[in-house]
C-alpha cells in the first residue's frame, strides 16, 4: 500500500493541485501532509476512492497553509508599519492606509475601487453605482486589482488625486444615506488639508462641508427625500456653510481652478440663497460650464441642463438635456422635472414613473413614485 501511494497516487494528486494553480513545491508539501494523515487514518477506515480522498485532503492542507502564510505576512507588514518605540502622539493610520492603497501599480479607477472595498467598507454594488457601471464589471475590476497588488509590498504611496477621488466617492456614498461615511470622509479630508498645500484638497473639503451642512434637511423623519427646492433652509448648518465658503474663497484666490473647487462654488451659490427663488441660476450655469470644460462628464452635463432650465426656462433645459448621453442615470427623472416645469404634465407623470423603475436607491424610487402620483393628480 505504501509503495502504491508514493509511486502512483502521490504524483497524480500533485498534478491535480498544480492544474488548480498551486505552486509545485507547495503541492508536494500539501500531498505529503495528506499522506501522513492517510497513514494514520486508513488502517481504521479506508475510503472507497483513494485518489479523491487524497486530492480533497491535500487541497485542504494547501488552503490551511496558504491562509497561515497570509496571516503571518500581514502580521509582519503591520509590525513594519508600526512607529519606533518611544513617546509619540496618538495617531490614526487610516489616512496613511488610503495613500498606500492608491498604489502606482494600479490604475486610478482600480485603486479607488479597491480602497473603497477594502477600507471604506462599501459593497461591490455600491461602488458600481458610484462608477455608473454594472456590478459584474466592478466585481471583475476589484478582483483584477487584488491580483495586481497581491505580491506587492506597499512601500510607495499612491497619488493625491487618487486619494481625493476615494474620499469624494466615500463622502457621496455616505451622503446618500446607504452607508454613513460622510463624517469620516470630512475628518480624513481635514487631515489631508492640514498637511498638503493643494487648492483642490481645500476645494474638496469646502464641497463636503457645504453639502453636509444641508444633511438634516434632506429627508423627512420617515426617511423620504426632500428635494433641494423644498428643504427647510432654517435647518441648514450655517457654521458649516460659513467654514466651507471661507475654505473655498482661499482656494479660488490661488487661481488654479479644479473640479472640486467648481463643484464647491455651485454648492456655495445654493447655500447663499435664503429661498429657492433667490438662487443665482445664471451664475450656477456659468460654473457648470467651467466644470464641464474640466471634467467632460455626462453627469455634469445632465446637472447643467437642469440649471439651464431654471435660468432660461424649461424649453432651454430640455434642449440642453437632449444633448446628454441617454444612458446616464437620472436623465429620465430630469426630463420629468423639466416637462413638469414646462406644463407638460401627462409626459412628466409618465417619465417620473419610468424613472422610479430604474432608481438606484429605495428612497429615490419612493420619491419618484410619489412625484408621478402627484403630477398625475394635477393633470386635467
Short mmCIF file of C-alpha atoms in Angstrom, two decimals, residues 45-262:
data_model
loop_
_atom_site.label_atom_id
_atom_site.label_comp_id
_atom_site.label_asym_id
_atom_site.label_seq_id
_atom_site.Cartn_x
_atom_site.Cartn_y
_atom_site.Cartn_z
CA UNK A 45 -11.30 3.15 7.73
CA UNK A 46 -10.05 3.04 4.16
CA UNK A 47 -12.01 5.28 1.74
CA UNK A 48 -13.53 3.82 -1.42
CA UNK A 49 -11.91 6.48 -3.65
CA UNK A 50 -8.27 6.70 -2.57
CA UNK A 51 -7.24 9.36 -5.07
CA UNK A 52 -10.34 11.51 -4.44
CA UNK A 53 -9.70 11.37 -0.71
CA UNK A 54 -6.07 12.42 -1.15
CA UNK A 55 -6.98 15.29 -3.50
CA UNK A 56 -9.56 16.61 -1.05
CA UNK A 57 -7.27 16.40 1.97
CA UNK A 58 -4.22 17.77 0.11
CA UNK A 59 -6.26 20.74 -1.17
CA UNK A 60 -7.45 21.46 2.38
CA UNK A 61 -3.87 21.24 3.65
CA UNK A 62 -2.75 23.70 0.96
CA UNK A 63 -5.52 26.19 1.82
CA UNK A 64 -4.71 25.99 5.54
CA UNK A 65 -1.03 26.60 4.84
CA UNK A 66 -1.80 29.46 2.44
CA UNK A 67 -4.06 31.19 4.97
CA UNK A 68 -1.44 30.74 7.68
CA UNK A 69 1.27 32.28 5.47
CA UNK A 70 -1.01 35.18 4.53
CA UNK A 71 -1.80 35.86 8.18
CA UNK A 72 1.91 35.74 9.05
CA UNK A 73 2.80 38.17 6.23
CA UNK A 74 0.03 40.52 7.36
CA UNK A 75 1.41 40.49 10.90
CA UNK A 76 4.92 41.20 9.62
CA UNK A 77 3.70 44.11 7.48
CA UNK A 78 1.78 45.59 10.41
CA UNK A 79 4.92 45.40 12.52
CA UNK A 80 6.95 47.17 9.81
CA UNK A 81 4.40 49.99 9.71
CA UNK A 82 4.43 50.50 13.47
CA UNK A 83 6.25 53.60 14.75
CA UNK A 84 9.54 53.22 16.58
CA UNK A 85 9.34 52.77 20.37
CA UNK A 86 9.19 55.92 22.42
CA UNK A 87 6.85 58.77 23.19
CA UNK A 88 4.50 59.67 20.37
CA UNK A 89 1.22 61.39 19.76
CA UNK A 90 -1.98 59.43 19.42
CA UNK A 91 -2.39 58.91 15.66
CA UNK A 92 -4.92 57.43 13.26
CA UNK A 93 -3.32 55.44 10.45
CA UNK A 94 -6.47 55.34 8.31
CA UNK A 95 -5.29 58.19 6.08
CA UNK A 96 -1.90 56.52 5.62
CA UNK A 97 -3.68 53.36 4.52
CA UNK A 98 -5.70 55.35 1.97
CA UNK A 99 -2.43 56.58 0.46
CA UNK A 100 -0.87 53.13 0.50
CA UNK A 101 -3.84 51.57 -1.27
CA UNK A 102 -3.53 54.16 -4.05
CA UNK A 103 -0.51 52.18 -5.26
CA UNK A 104 1.26 53.19 -8.50
CA UNK A 105 0.91 49.65 -9.87
CA UNK A 106 -2.86 50.21 -10.10
CA UNK A 107 -4.82 52.43 -12.42
CA UNK A 108 -6.63 55.29 -10.69
CA UNK A 109 -10.04 53.67 -11.14
CA UNK A 110 -8.82 50.32 -9.79
CA UNK A 111 -7.14 51.97 -6.81
CA UNK A 112 -10.33 53.84 -5.95
CA UNK A 113 -12.46 50.71 -6.26
CA UNK A 114 -10.08 48.58 -4.19
CA UNK A 115 -9.74 51.22 -1.47
CA UNK A 116 -13.48 51.70 -1.21
CA UNK A 117 -13.93 47.95 -0.89
CA UNK A 118 -11.03 47.29 1.48
CA UNK A 119 -11.02 50.43 3.66
CA UNK A 120 -14.28 52.24 3.01
CA UNK A 121 -16.47 49.27 3.83
CA UNK A 122 -18.60 49.68 0.70
CA UNK A 123 -20.11 46.73 -1.13
CA UNK A 124 -19.28 45.97 -4.74
CA UNK A 125 -22.81 47.07 -5.68
CA UNK A 126 -22.39 50.46 -4.00
CA UNK A 127 -19.04 51.03 -5.71
CA UNK A 128 -20.55 50.08 -9.06
CA UNK A 129 -23.31 52.64 -8.56
CA UNK A 130 -20.72 55.30 -7.77
CA UNK A 131 -18.89 54.45 -11.00
CA UNK A 132 -22.07 54.10 -13.09
CA UNK A 133 -21.06 50.61 -14.25
CA UNK A 134 -22.71 47.17 -13.87
CA UNK A 135 -22.00 45.32 -10.62
CA UNK A 136 -20.38 42.41 -12.50
CA UNK A 137 -17.96 44.80 -14.23
CA UNK A 138 -16.95 46.31 -10.90
CA UNK A 139 -16.51 42.87 -9.32
CA UNK A 140 -14.07 41.95 -12.10
CA UNK A 141 -12.22 45.25 -11.69
CA UNK A 142 -11.78 44.73 -7.95
CA UNK A 143 -10.64 41.14 -8.48
CA UNK A 144 -8.03 42.26 -11.00
CA UNK A 145 -6.83 44.96 -8.62
CA UNK A 146 -6.44 42.42 -5.83
CA UNK A 147 -4.42 40.14 -8.10
CA UNK A 148 -2.24 43.04 -9.20
CA UNK A 149 -1.24 44.02 -5.68
CA UNK A 150 -1.20 40.51 -4.19
CA UNK A 151 2.57 40.31 -4.47
CA UNK A 152 3.31 44.00 -3.90
CA UNK A 153 4.62 45.44 -0.66
CA UNK A 154 3.05 48.84 -0.11
CA UNK A 155 6.22 50.88 0.28
CA UNK A 156 5.50 53.52 -2.35
CA UNK A 157 2.35 55.61 -1.73
CA UNK A 158 -0.07 56.48 -4.48
CA UNK A 159 -1.14 59.81 -5.88
CA UNK A 160 -3.01 62.59 -4.12
CA UNK A 161 -5.52 62.77 -6.97
CA UNK A 162 -6.50 59.15 -6.40
CA UNK A 163 -6.83 59.62 -2.66
CA UNK A 164 -9.07 62.66 -3.19
CA UNK A 165 -11.22 60.66 -5.61
CA UNK A 166 -11.59 57.95 -2.98
CA UNK A 167 -12.59 60.45 -0.30
CA UNK A 168 -15.03 62.14 -2.70
CA UNK A 169 -16.78 58.88 -3.53
CA UNK A 170 -16.82 57.74 0.10
CA UNK A 171 -18.45 61.04 1.07
CA UNK A 172 -21.03 60.73 -1.69
CA UNK A 173 -21.90 57.18 -0.63
CA UNK A 174 -22.27 58.28 2.97
CA UNK A 175 -24.29 61.32 1.89
CA UNK A 176 -26.74 59.09 0.03
CA UNK A 177 -27.71 57.52 3.34
CA UNK A 178 -26.89 53.90 2.46
CA UNK A 179 -23.64 53.99 4.42
CA UNK A 180 -22.92 56.73 6.94
CA UNK A 181 -19.39 57.60 5.87
CA UNK A 182 -19.65 61.31 5.16
CA UNK A 183 -18.43 62.48 8.57
CA UNK A 184 -15.44 60.13 8.33
CA UNK A 185 -14.66 61.41 4.82
CA UNK A 186 -14.71 65.00 6.12
CA UNK A 187 -12.40 64.09 9.01
CA UNK A 188 -9.89 62.46 6.68
CA UNK A 189 -10.05 65.32 4.20
CA UNK A 190 -9.34 67.76 7.02
CA UNK A 191 -6.21 65.73 7.78
CA UNK A 192 -5.11 65.92 4.17
CA UNK A 193 -5.80 69.67 4.06
CA UNK A 194 -3.77 70.21 7.24
CA UNK A 195 -0.70 68.57 5.74
CA UNK A 196 -0.99 69.33 2.00
CA UNK A 197 -0.70 72.70 0.27
CA UNK A 198 -3.10 71.94 -2.58
CA UNK A 199 -6.09 74.05 -3.61
CA UNK A 200 -8.07 71.02 -4.80
CA UNK A 201 -7.82 69.49 -1.32
CA UNK A 202 -9.34 72.71 0.00
CA UNK A 203 -11.94 72.61 -2.75
CA UNK A 204 -12.96 69.07 -1.80
CA UNK A 205 -13.15 69.97 1.89
CA UNK A 206 -15.30 73.02 1.09
CA UNK A 207 -17.58 70.91 -1.10
CA UNK A 208 -18.06 68.35 1.66
CA UNK A 209 -18.77 70.99 4.30
CA UNK A 210 -21.32 72.80 2.13
CA UNK A 211 -23.19 69.61 1.27
CA UNK A 212 -23.01 68.22 4.80
CA UNK A 213 -24.50 71.46 6.11
CA UNK A 214 -27.78 70.56 4.37
CA UNK A 215 -27.93 66.99 5.60
CA UNK A 216 -30.57 67.41 8.33
CA UNK A 217 -32.96 68.99 5.82
CA UNK A 218 -32.53 66.39 3.08
CA UNK A 219 -35.01 63.84 4.42
CA UNK A 220 -38.30 63.74 6.30
CA UNK A 221 -38.44 61.92 9.67
CA UNK A 222 -39.70 58.81 7.86
CA UNK A 223 -36.60 58.82 5.62
CA UNK A 224 -38.29 60.10 2.47
CA UNK A 225 -36.33 62.52 0.28
CA UNK A 226 -36.85 66.28 0.44
CA UNK A 227 -35.75 67.95 -2.84
CA UNK A 228 -33.42 70.95 -2.53
CA UNK A 229 -36.13 73.39 -3.58
CA UNK A 230 -38.43 72.16 -0.79
CA UNK A 231 -35.91 71.95 2.05
CA UNK A 232 -36.39 73.98 5.21
CA UNK A 233 -33.29 76.13 4.95
CA UNK A 234 -33.55 77.07 8.61
CA UNK A 235 -32.26 73.55 9.30
CA UNK A 236 -29.06 74.12 7.34
CA UNK A 237 -25.91 74.33 9.48
CA UNK A 238 -24.78 77.94 9.00
CA UNK A 239 -21.47 77.36 10.79
CA UNK A 240 -20.51 74.61 8.32
CA UNK A 241 -21.62 76.80 5.42
CA UNK A 242 -19.51 79.71 6.65
CA UNK A 243 -16.48 77.46 7.07
CA UNK A 244 -16.98 75.93 3.64
CA UNK A 245 -17.20 79.35 2.00
CA UNK A 246 -14.02 80.54 3.77
CA UNK A 247 -12.09 77.45 2.70
CA UNK A 248 -13.37 77.81 -0.87
CA UNK A 249 -12.51 81.51 -1.13
CA UNK A 250 -8.92 80.84 -0.06
CA UNK A 251 -8.63 78.10 -2.69
CA UNK A 252 -10.16 80.16 -5.51
CA UNK A 253 -7.84 83.07 -4.70
CA UNK A 254 -4.92 80.96 -5.94
CA UNK A 255 -6.46 80.97 -9.45
CA UNK A 256 -5.83 77.29 -10.18
CA UNK A 257 -9.35 76.03 -10.70
CA UNK A 258 -10.12 72.32 -10.39
CA UNK A 259 -13.26 70.23 -10.44
CA UNK A 260 -13.75 70.17 -6.66
CA UNK A 261 -13.46 73.95 -6.40
CA UNK A 262 -16.01 74.36 -9.22
#
